[in-house]
GROMACS .gro file of C-alpha atoms in nm:
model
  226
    1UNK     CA    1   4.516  -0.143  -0.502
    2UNK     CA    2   4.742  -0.274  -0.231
    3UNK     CA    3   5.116  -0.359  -0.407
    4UNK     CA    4   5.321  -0.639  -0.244
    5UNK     CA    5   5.211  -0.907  -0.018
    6UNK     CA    6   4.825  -0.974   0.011
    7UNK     CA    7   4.687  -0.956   0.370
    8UNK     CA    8   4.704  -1.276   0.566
    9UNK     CA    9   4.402  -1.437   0.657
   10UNK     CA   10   4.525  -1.457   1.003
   11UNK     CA   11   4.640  -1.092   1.027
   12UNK     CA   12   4.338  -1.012   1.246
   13UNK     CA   13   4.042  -0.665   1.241
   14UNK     CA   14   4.309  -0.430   1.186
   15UNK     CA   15   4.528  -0.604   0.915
   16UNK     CA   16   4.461  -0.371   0.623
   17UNK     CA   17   4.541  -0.031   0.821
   18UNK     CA   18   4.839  -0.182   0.965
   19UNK     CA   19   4.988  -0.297   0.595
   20UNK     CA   20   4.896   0.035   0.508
   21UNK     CA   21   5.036   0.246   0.750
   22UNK     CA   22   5.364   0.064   0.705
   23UNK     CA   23   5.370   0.133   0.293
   24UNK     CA   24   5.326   0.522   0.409
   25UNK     CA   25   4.914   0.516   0.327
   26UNK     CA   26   4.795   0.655   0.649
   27UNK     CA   27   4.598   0.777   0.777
   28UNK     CA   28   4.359   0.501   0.654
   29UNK     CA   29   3.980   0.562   0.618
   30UNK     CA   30   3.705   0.328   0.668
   31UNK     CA   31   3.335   0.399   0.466
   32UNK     CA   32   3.040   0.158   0.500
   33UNK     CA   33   2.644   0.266   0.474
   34UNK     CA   34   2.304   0.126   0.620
   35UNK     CA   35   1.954   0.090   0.511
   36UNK     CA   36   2.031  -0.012   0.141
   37UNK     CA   37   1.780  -0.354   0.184
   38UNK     CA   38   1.491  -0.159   0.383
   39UNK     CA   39   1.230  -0.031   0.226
   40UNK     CA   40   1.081   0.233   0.444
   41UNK     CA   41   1.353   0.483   0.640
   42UNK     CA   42   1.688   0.636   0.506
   43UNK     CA   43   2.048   0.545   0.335
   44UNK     CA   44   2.294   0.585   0.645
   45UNK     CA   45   2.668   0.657   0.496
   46UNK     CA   46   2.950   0.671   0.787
   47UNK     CA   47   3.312   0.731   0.735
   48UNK     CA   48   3.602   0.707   0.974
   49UNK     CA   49   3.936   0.722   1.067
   50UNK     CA   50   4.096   0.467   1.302
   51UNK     CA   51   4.465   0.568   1.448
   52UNK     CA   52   4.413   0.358   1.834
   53UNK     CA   53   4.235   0.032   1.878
   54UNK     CA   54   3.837   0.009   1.980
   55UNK     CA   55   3.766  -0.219   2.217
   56UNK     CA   56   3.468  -0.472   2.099
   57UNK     CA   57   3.512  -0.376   1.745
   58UNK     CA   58   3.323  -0.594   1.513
   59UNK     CA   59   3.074  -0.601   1.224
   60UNK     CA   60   2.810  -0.413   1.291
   61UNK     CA   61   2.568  -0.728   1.232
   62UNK     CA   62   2.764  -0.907   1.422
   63UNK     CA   63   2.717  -0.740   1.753
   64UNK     CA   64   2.432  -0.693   1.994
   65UNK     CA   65   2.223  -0.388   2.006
   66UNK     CA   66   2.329  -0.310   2.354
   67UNK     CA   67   2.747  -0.362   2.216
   68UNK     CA   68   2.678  -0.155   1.910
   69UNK     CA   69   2.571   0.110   2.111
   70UNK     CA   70   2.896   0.068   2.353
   71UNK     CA   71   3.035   0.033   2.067
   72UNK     CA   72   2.973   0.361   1.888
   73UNK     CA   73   3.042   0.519   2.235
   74UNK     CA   74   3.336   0.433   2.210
   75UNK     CA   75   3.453   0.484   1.850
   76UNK     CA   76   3.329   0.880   1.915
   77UNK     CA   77   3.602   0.883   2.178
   78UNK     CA   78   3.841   0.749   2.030
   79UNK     CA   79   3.839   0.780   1.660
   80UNK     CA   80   4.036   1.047   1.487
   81UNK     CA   81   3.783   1.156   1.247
   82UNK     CA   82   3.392   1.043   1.227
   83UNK     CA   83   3.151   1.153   0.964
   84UNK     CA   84   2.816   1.073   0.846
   85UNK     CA   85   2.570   1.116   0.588
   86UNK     CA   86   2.174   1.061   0.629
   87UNK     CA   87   2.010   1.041   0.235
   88UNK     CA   88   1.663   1.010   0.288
   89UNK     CA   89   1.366   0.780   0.121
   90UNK     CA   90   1.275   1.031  -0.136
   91UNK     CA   91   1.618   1.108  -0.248
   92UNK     CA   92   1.705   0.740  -0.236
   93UNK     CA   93   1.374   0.697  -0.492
   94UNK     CA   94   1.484   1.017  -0.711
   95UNK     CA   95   1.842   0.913  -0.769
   96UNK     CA   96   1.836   0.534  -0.743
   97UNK     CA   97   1.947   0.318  -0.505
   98UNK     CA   98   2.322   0.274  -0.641
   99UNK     CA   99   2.354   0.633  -0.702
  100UNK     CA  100   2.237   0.795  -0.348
  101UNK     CA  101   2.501   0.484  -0.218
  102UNK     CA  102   2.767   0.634  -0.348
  103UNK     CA  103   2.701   0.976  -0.358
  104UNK     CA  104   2.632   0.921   0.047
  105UNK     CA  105   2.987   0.755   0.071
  106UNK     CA  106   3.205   1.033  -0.124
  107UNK     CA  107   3.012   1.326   0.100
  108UNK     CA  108   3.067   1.060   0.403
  109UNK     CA  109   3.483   1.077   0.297
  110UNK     CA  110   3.445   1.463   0.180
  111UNK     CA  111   3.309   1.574   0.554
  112UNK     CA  112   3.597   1.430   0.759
  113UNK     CA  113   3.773   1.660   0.960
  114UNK     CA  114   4.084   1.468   0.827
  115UNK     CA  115   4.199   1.376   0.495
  116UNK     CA  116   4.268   1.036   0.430
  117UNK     CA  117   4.600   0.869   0.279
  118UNK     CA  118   4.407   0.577   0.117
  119UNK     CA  119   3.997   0.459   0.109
  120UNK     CA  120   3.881   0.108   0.203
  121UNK     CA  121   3.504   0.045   0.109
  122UNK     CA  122   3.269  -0.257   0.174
  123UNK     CA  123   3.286  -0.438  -0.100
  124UNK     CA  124   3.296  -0.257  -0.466
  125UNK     CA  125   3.463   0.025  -0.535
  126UNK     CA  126   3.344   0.396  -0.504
  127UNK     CA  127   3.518   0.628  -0.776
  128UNK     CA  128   3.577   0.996  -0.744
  129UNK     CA  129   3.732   1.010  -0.412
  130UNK     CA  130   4.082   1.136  -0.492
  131UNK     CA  131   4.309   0.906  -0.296
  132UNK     CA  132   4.410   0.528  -0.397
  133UNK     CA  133   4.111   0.318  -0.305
  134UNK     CA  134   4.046  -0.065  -0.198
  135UNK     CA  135   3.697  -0.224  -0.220
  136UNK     CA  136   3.710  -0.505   0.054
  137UNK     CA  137   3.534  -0.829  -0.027
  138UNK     CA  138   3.316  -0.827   0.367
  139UNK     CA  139   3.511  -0.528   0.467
  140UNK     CA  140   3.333  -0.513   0.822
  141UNK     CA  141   3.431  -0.836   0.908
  142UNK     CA  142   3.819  -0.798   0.833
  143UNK     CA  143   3.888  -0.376   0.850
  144UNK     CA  144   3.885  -0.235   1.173
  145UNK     CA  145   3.746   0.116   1.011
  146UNK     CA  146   3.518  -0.051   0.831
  147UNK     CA  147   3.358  -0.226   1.045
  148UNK     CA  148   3.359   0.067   1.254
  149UNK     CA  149   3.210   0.262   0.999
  150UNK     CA  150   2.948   0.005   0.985
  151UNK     CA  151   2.860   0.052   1.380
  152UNK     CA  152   2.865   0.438   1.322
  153UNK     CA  153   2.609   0.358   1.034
  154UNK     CA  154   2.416   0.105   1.171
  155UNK     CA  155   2.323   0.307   1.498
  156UNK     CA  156   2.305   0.634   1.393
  157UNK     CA  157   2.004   0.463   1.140
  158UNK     CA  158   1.855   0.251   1.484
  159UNK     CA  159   1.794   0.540   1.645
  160UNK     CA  160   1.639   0.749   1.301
  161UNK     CA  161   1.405   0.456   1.294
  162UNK     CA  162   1.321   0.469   1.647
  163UNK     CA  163   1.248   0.812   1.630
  164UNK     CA  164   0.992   0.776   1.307
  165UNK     CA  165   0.843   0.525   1.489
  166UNK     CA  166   0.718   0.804   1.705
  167UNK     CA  167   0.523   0.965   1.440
  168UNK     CA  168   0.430   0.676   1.249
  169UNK     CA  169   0.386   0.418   1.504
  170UNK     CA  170   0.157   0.167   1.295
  171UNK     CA  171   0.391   0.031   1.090
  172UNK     CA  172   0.639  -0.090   1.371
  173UNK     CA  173   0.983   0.086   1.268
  174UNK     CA  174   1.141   0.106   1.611
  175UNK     CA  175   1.085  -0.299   1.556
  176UNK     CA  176   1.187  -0.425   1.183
  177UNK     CA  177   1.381  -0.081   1.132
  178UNK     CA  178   1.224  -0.059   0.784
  179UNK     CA  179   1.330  -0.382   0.597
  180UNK     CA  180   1.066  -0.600   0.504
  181UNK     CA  181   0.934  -0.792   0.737
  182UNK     CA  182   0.654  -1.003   0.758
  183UNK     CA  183   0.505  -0.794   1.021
  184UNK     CA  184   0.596  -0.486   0.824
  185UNK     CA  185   0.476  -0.626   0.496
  186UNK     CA  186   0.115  -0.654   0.663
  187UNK     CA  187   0.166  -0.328   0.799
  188UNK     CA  188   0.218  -0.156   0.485
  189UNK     CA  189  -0.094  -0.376   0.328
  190UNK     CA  190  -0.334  -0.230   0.620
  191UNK     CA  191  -0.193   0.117   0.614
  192UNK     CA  192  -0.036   0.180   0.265
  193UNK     CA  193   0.323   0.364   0.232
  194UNK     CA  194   0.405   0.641   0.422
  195UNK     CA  195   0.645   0.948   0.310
  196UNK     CA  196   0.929   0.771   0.498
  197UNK     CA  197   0.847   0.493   0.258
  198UNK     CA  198   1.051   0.425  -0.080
  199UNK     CA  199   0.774   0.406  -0.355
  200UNK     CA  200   1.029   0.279  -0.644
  201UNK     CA  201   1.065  -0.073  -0.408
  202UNK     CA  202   0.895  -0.366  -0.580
  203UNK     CA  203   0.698  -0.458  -0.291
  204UNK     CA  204   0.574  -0.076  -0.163
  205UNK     CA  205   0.513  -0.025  -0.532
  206UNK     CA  206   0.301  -0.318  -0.539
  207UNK     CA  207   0.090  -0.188  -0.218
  208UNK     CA  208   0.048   0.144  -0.405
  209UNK     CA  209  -0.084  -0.040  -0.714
  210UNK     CA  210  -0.364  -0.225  -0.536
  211UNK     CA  211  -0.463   0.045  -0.345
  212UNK     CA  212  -0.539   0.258  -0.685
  213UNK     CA  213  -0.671   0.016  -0.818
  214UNK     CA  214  -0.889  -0.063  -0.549
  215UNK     CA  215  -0.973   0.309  -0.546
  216UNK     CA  216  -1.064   0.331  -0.933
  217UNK     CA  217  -1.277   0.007  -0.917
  218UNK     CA  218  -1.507   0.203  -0.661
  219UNK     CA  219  -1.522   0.485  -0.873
  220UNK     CA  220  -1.623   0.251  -1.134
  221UNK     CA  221  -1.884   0.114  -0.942
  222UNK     CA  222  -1.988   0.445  -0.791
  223UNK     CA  223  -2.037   0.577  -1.177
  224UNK     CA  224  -2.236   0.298  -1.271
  225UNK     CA  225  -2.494   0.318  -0.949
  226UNK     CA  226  -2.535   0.665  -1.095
   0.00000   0.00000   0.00000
């Protein structure tokens, strides 16, 4: 935890690196993931390491597609250290959600180039990582490398989703990015789940359901024409 004075509200995106670098706790990294509300598509995990302002820098959610991408241009150039992590539906299903969260932020923190001084998260608190730690209540709206983070996340996911879309263009990813949508959830009604799909969500679960037991009622009825 941060000793002494708490942040001021006022203190502006890079407050927390600033207080930290001044205790001696730098160089300060910034972890953040996407994806964990979709329901179709990958857990994104991004870590990185802020030493010089980024222009723009905000929330991810926050920003317009077109700034995110600048955005992420621009935190490739001038980061210190960038890192990311891409857990995909399956492994997401197999572990749990929680679980491939954090396992996809400590890899995210283990594959920097650069070790950090001190962690902030989004949030709650990741253990394991073997430097002092903060969890952030909305971390990408008031950490500079969190919010970055969350960019670096964000569009590195877009663009996964975009590129599915390709190969599994009924279901609309490139649009709705794999959260459910009403125009998704009719999607997956009309087509069922795909692989990219996460079968252990309530509402693909529910799709997968039906559809078997659509499929066993026409055996049923298949038997007893017989």
């Amino acid at each position: 935890m941060l000793s002494g004075p708490t942040i001021r509200r006022d203190a502006g995106l890079y407050g927390y690196e600033r207080a930290l670098a001044r205790r001696g706790l730098a160089p300060v990294a910034g972890v953040d993931e996407a994806g964990r509300g979709a329901c179709a598509g990958p857990l994104v995990a991004a870590a990185v390491i802020l030493e010089r302002p980024i222009d723009g820098l905000a929330d991810s959610k926050l920003l317009t597609p077109k700034r995110r991408e600048a955005c992420f241009e621009r935190i490739h150039e001038r980061a210190t250290a960038v890192s990311v992590v891409v857990v995909e539906a399956a492994e997401c299903d197999a572990l749990g959600l929680h679980r491939a969260n954090v396992a996809a932020l400590r890899r995210a923190l283990a594959r920097l180039e650069q070790t950090p001084a001190y962690v902030l998260t989004d949030g709650f608190s990741v253990d394991g990582l073997g430097v002092p730690k903060l969890a952030v209540w909305k971390g990408d709206q008031v950490s500079a490398s969190i919010a970055a983070a969350s960019v670096v996340a964000k569009v590195t996911r877009d663009r996964i989703m975009e590129q599915l879309h390709e190969g599994y263009p009924q279901y609309d990813f490139a649009v709705h990015k794999g959260y459910s949508t009403p125009r998704h959830e009719q999607a997956l009604r009309e087509h069922g789940p795909c692989s990219e799909h996460r079968m252990t969500y309530a509402n693909v679960r529910a799709v997968l359901t039906a559809r078997r037991e659509k499929i066993e009622m026409s055996e049923r009825v298949k038997h007893h024409e017989r």
